[in-house]
Short mmCIF file of C-alpha atoms in Angstrom, two decimals:
data_model
loop_
_atom_site.label_atom_id
_atom_site.label_comp_id
_atom_site.label_asym_id
_atom_site.label_seq_id
_atom_site.Cartn_x
_atom_site.Cartn_y
_atom_site.Cartn_z
CA MET A 1 6.23 64.06 65.28
CA THR A 2 6.66 65.88 61.96
CA THR A 3 6.23 63.82 58.80
CA LYS A 4 9.56 63.58 56.97
CA ALA A 5 8.80 60.99 54.29
CA VAL A 6 5.67 59.88 52.47
CA ILE A 7 5.61 56.70 50.43
CA PHE A 8 2.92 55.97 47.86
CA ASP A 9 1.92 52.88 46.00
CA PHE A 10 0.99 53.85 42.45
CA ASP A 11 -1.71 51.75 40.73
CA GLY A 12 -5.08 52.57 42.30
CA THR A 13 -3.43 54.94 44.79
CA LEU A 14 -1.97 57.80 42.77
CA SER A 15 -3.88 56.65 39.72
CA LEU A 16 -7.65 56.38 39.83
CA PRO A 17 -9.17 52.89 40.06
CA ASN A 18 -9.61 51.21 36.68
CA GLU A 19 -11.30 48.06 35.45
CA LEU A 20 -7.75 46.83 34.76
CA PRO A 21 -6.11 46.86 38.21
CA ASN A 22 -2.49 47.59 37.31
CA SER A 23 -0.07 48.54 34.55
CA TRP A 24 1.00 44.94 33.93
CA ARG A 25 -2.59 43.90 33.27
CA ARG A 26 -2.97 46.82 30.87
CA VAL A 27 -0.01 45.60 28.85
CA TRP A 28 -1.51 42.11 28.75
CA ALA A 29 -4.78 43.62 27.51
CA LYS A 30 -2.94 45.53 24.77
CA ILE A 31 -1.53 42.30 23.36
CA GLY A 32 -4.78 40.35 23.89
CA LYS A 33 -3.27 37.78 26.25
CA THR A 34 -5.03 38.30 29.59
CA ASP A 35 -5.80 34.57 29.72
CA LEU A 36 -2.07 33.86 29.75
CA ASP A 37 -1.63 36.47 32.49
CA ASP A 38 -4.20 34.55 34.56
CA LYS A 39 -2.36 31.28 33.94
CA TYR A 40 1.05 32.63 34.97
CA TYR A 41 -0.39 34.38 38.04
CA GLU A 42 -2.09 31.17 39.17
CA SER A 43 1.23 29.29 38.88
CA TYR A 44 2.96 32.00 40.91
CA SER A 45 0.26 32.12 43.60
CA LYS A 46 0.44 28.33 43.98
CA GLY A 47 4.20 28.54 44.51
CA GLU A 48 4.99 26.77 41.25
CA LEU A 49 6.92 29.85 40.09
CA SER A 50 9.12 32.19 42.11
CA TYR A 51 8.64 35.92 41.57
CA PRO A 52 11.72 36.17 39.27
CA GLU A 53 10.60 33.11 37.30
CA TRP A 54 7.12 34.59 36.91
CA THR A 55 8.56 37.90 35.73
CA ASP A 56 10.90 36.16 33.28
CA LYS A 57 7.97 34.32 31.68
CA VAL A 58 5.97 37.54 31.43
CA ILE A 59 8.81 39.50 29.83
CA ALA A 60 9.53 36.70 27.35
CA CYS A 61 5.87 36.74 26.30
CA PHE A 62 5.86 40.53 26.04
CA ILE A 63 8.95 40.45 23.79
CA GLU A 64 7.41 37.72 21.64
CA ASN A 65 4.25 39.79 21.22
CA GLY A 66 5.97 43.02 20.26
CA VAL A 67 5.57 45.15 23.38
CA ASN A 68 7.33 48.47 22.77
CA ASP A 69 7.85 51.88 24.33
CA ASP A 70 5.04 53.48 22.32
CA MET A 71 2.62 50.99 23.85
CA LEU A 72 3.65 52.04 27.36
CA LYS A 73 3.24 55.71 26.45
CA GLU A 74 -0.25 54.90 25.18
CA ILE A 75 -1.14 53.19 28.45
CA ALA A 76 0.17 56.21 30.35
CA LEU A 77 -2.05 58.55 28.35
CA GLU A 78 -5.06 56.34 29.10
CA THR A 79 -4.37 56.36 32.86
CA LYS A 80 -6.06 59.02 34.99
CA ARG A 81 -4.24 60.50 37.97
CA ILE A 82 -5.97 61.16 41.26
CA GLY A 83 -7.10 64.77 41.65
CA ASN A 84 -4.95 67.47 43.26
CA ILE A 85 -1.79 65.39 43.03
CA GLU A 86 0.16 68.44 41.85
CA LYS A 87 -1.06 70.52 44.80
CA VAL A 88 -0.30 67.84 47.39
CA PHE A 89 3.15 67.04 46.01
CA LYS A 90 4.05 70.74 46.01
CA ILE A 91 2.94 71.06 49.64
CA LEU A 92 5.12 68.08 50.55
CA LYS A 93 8.10 69.54 48.69
CA ASP A 94 7.59 72.94 50.38
CA ASN A 95 7.62 71.15 53.75
CA ASP A 96 10.87 69.33 52.87
CA VAL A 97 9.05 66.00 52.93
CA GLU A 98 10.68 63.32 50.79
CA VAL A 99 8.21 61.63 48.44
CA TYR A 100 8.70 58.07 47.24
CA VAL A 101 6.64 56.01 44.82
CA LEU A 102 7.03 52.33 45.70
CA SER A 103 5.22 50.18 43.18
CA GLY A 104 5.04 46.66 41.85
CA GLY A 105 4.07 48.28 38.56
CA ILE A 106 6.10 49.39 35.54
CA LYS A 107 8.45 52.32 36.14
CA ASN A 108 8.37 53.53 32.53
CA ILE A 109 4.61 54.06 32.70
CA ILE A 110 4.81 55.75 36.10
CA ASN A 111 7.56 58.06 34.78
CA HIS A 112 5.36 59.12 31.85
CA ILE A 113 2.33 59.77 34.07
CA LEU A 114 4.22 61.75 36.72
CA GLU A 115 6.66 63.49 34.39
CA ASP A 116 5.38 67.02 35.06
CA ILE A 117 5.78 66.66 38.86
CA ALA A 118 8.98 64.63 38.85
CA GLY A 119 10.77 67.49 40.61
CA CYS A 120 8.67 66.84 43.72
CA ILE A 121 9.55 63.14 43.86
CA THR A 122 12.66 61.86 45.60
CA LYS A 123 12.58 58.43 43.98
CA ILE A 124 10.36 56.11 41.99
CA GLU A 125 11.08 52.51 42.96
CA ALA A 126 9.64 50.05 40.45
CA GLN A 127 10.77 47.58 37.82
CA GLU A 128 11.85 49.25 34.59
CA PHE A 129 11.47 47.88 31.08
CA LEU A 130 14.54 48.06 28.82
CA PHE A 131 14.24 48.89 25.13
CA ASP A 132 16.58 48.85 22.15
CA GLU A 133 17.16 51.85 19.84
CA SER A 134 14.00 51.04 17.87
CA GLY A 135 11.86 51.03 21.03
CA CYS A 136 11.38 47.24 21.20
CA LEU A 137 11.40 45.54 24.59
CA THR A 138 14.59 43.65 25.42
CA GLY A 139 14.38 42.97 29.16
CA ILE A 140 13.74 44.35 32.64
CA THR A 141 15.83 45.77 35.47
CA ARG A 142 16.13 43.89 38.76
CA LEU A 143 15.63 45.77 42.01
CA ASP A 144 17.92 45.22 44.98
CA HIS A 145 14.94 44.13 47.08
CA SER A 146 11.90 41.94 46.45
CA VAL A 147 8.89 43.85 45.12
CA GLU A 148 6.81 41.32 47.02
CA PHE A 149 7.95 42.78 50.34
CA LYS A 150 7.67 46.55 50.39
CA ASP A 151 8.59 46.61 54.08
CA GLU A 152 12.17 45.67 53.12
CA PHE A 153 12.56 48.82 51.04
CA ILE A 154 11.03 51.01 53.76
CA ILE A 155 13.13 49.53 56.57
CA ASN A 156 16.30 50.06 54.52
CA LEU A 157 15.20 53.59 53.65
CA MET A 158 14.66 54.49 57.30
CA LYS A 159 18.10 53.16 58.22
CA LYS A 160 19.74 55.08 55.40
CA LYS A 161 17.94 58.34 56.17
CA GLY A 162 17.96 58.04 59.96
CA LEU A 163 14.15 58.16 60.09
CA GLN A 164 11.87 56.94 62.86
CA PRO A 165 8.72 54.99 61.89
CA GLU A 166 6.59 57.82 63.34
CA GLU A 167 8.09 60.16 60.71
CA VAL A 168 6.97 58.06 57.76
CA VAL A 169 3.50 57.50 56.27
CA PHE A 170 2.64 54.92 53.61
CA PHE A 171 -0.40 55.02 51.33
CA GLY A 172 -1.49 51.93 49.40
CA ASN A 173 -4.57 50.04 48.27
CA GLY A 174 -3.92 46.34 47.83
CA LYS A 175 -2.83 43.06 49.37
CA ASN A 176 0.64 43.54 47.90
CA ASP A 177 1.00 46.58 50.21
CA GLU A 178 0.18 44.68 53.39
CA THR A 179 3.73 43.72 54.36
CA VAL A 180 4.45 47.42 54.99
CA TYR A 181 3.01 47.24 58.54
CA ARG A 182 6.09 45.21 59.52
CA SER A 183 8.21 48.33 59.07
CA GLY A 184 6.31 50.06 61.88
CA VAL A 185 5.33 53.09 59.79
CA ARG A 186 1.78 54.44 59.64
CA THR A 187 -0.17 52.70 56.87
CA ILE A 188 -3.23 54.28 55.24
CA CYS A 189 -5.37 52.28 52.82
CA ILE A 190 -6.78 54.53 50.09
CA ASN A 191 -9.44 53.37 47.60
CA PRO A 192 -9.09 49.72 48.72
CA ASP A 193 -8.83 47.13 45.98
CA ASP A 194 -8.22 43.68 47.48
CA ALA A 195 -6.73 44.94 50.75
CA HIS A 196 -7.94 43.78 54.17
CA TYR A 197 -8.58 47.41 55.03
CA ASN A 198 -10.47 46.69 58.28
CA ASP A 199 -7.51 44.82 59.75
CA ARG A 200 -5.88 47.37 62.08
CA ARG A 201 -2.80 45.21 62.40
CA LEU A 202 -2.15 45.81 58.69
CA TRP A 203 -3.66 49.26 58.20
CA SER A 204 -3.64 52.19 60.61
CA ASP A 205 -6.64 53.75 58.88
CA VAL A 206 -8.61 53.77 55.63
CA ILE A 207 -9.95 56.29 53.09
CA LEU A 208 -12.67 54.18 51.52
CA SER A 209 -13.27 56.25 48.40
CA THR A 210 -11.76 59.43 47.05
CA ASP A 211 -10.72 61.03 43.78
CA ASP A 212 -8.86 63.83 45.57
CA LEU A 213 -5.37 63.31 47.02
CA PHE A 214 -5.87 66.27 49.34
CA ASP A 215 -7.92 63.88 51.49
CA ILE A 216 -4.64 62.42 52.79
CA MET A 217 -3.61 65.67 54.49
CA PRO A 218 -5.20 64.89 57.91
CA TYR A 219 -2.86 61.88 58.15
CA LEU A 220 0.28 64.01 57.80
CA SER A 221 2.00 66.20 60.36
CA LEU A 222 3.42 69.20 58.52
CA LYS A 223 4.93 72.50 59.62
CA MET A 224 2.96 74.57 57.12
CA LEU A 225 0.16 74.26 54.56
#
C-alpha cells in the first residue's frame, strides 16, 4: 500500500544525536539549571507531578531565569540536522506524502531549524513558547492531546484524513515514542536513544545508526523517486 503520511519525532530523529538529548535540556543548560531539571523530572517520573504540573514548574523557572526568543534561536543554530533532509522531504512532497513532525520538544526551536523546508511540512505538532514584544518568555501553548501519548495524535489524524495504518509510517528514537505502536502504524526506530528498539511489539524495525535521512527510503512505499 502506498505511503500517504510520514510522521517524524524531532530530537535525535531529524536532528543528529547530541550530548544534550532534547531542546528542553538545552534550555536548562543555557540557564545553568540542569540539576533542577533532574529534580523536576524525577518528581514527574515518580508520579508526584502530572505532565501539566511539571511543565508549569519548568516554564515558571524559565521565566524567572530570563529565557527569551534569542536564546531559542541560538539553540537552533547550534543544532545539526540529519543529512539529506532537504532531499527526502522534497521527494515526499513530490509524491504527495503529508509530512508531520510530532515532538515533545519546543516548537519555536523546531520552526527555526526547519524554516527553509517548511513548505514540505504539513504540520509541526509541539508545544510552543509564547513571548512578549521584547522577546521575553511569558508562557506556553497547550496542545489538544497529551504529548505523553503520541498514538492519540496519530489515531485522530488517521480518522480525520481517512488513512489506514498501512499508509502511515512513524520514525522516532526514544521511549516517549513507544506509545505509537498502539495506533497500528509502522514504527521505525532511528538512532535509538533510550528506546527498546529490539522489542518488535513496539518497533517494526530499527536503523541503529545513521547521519543520512535517505536511509529511511526502503521503509516507504512511493510511486516515484
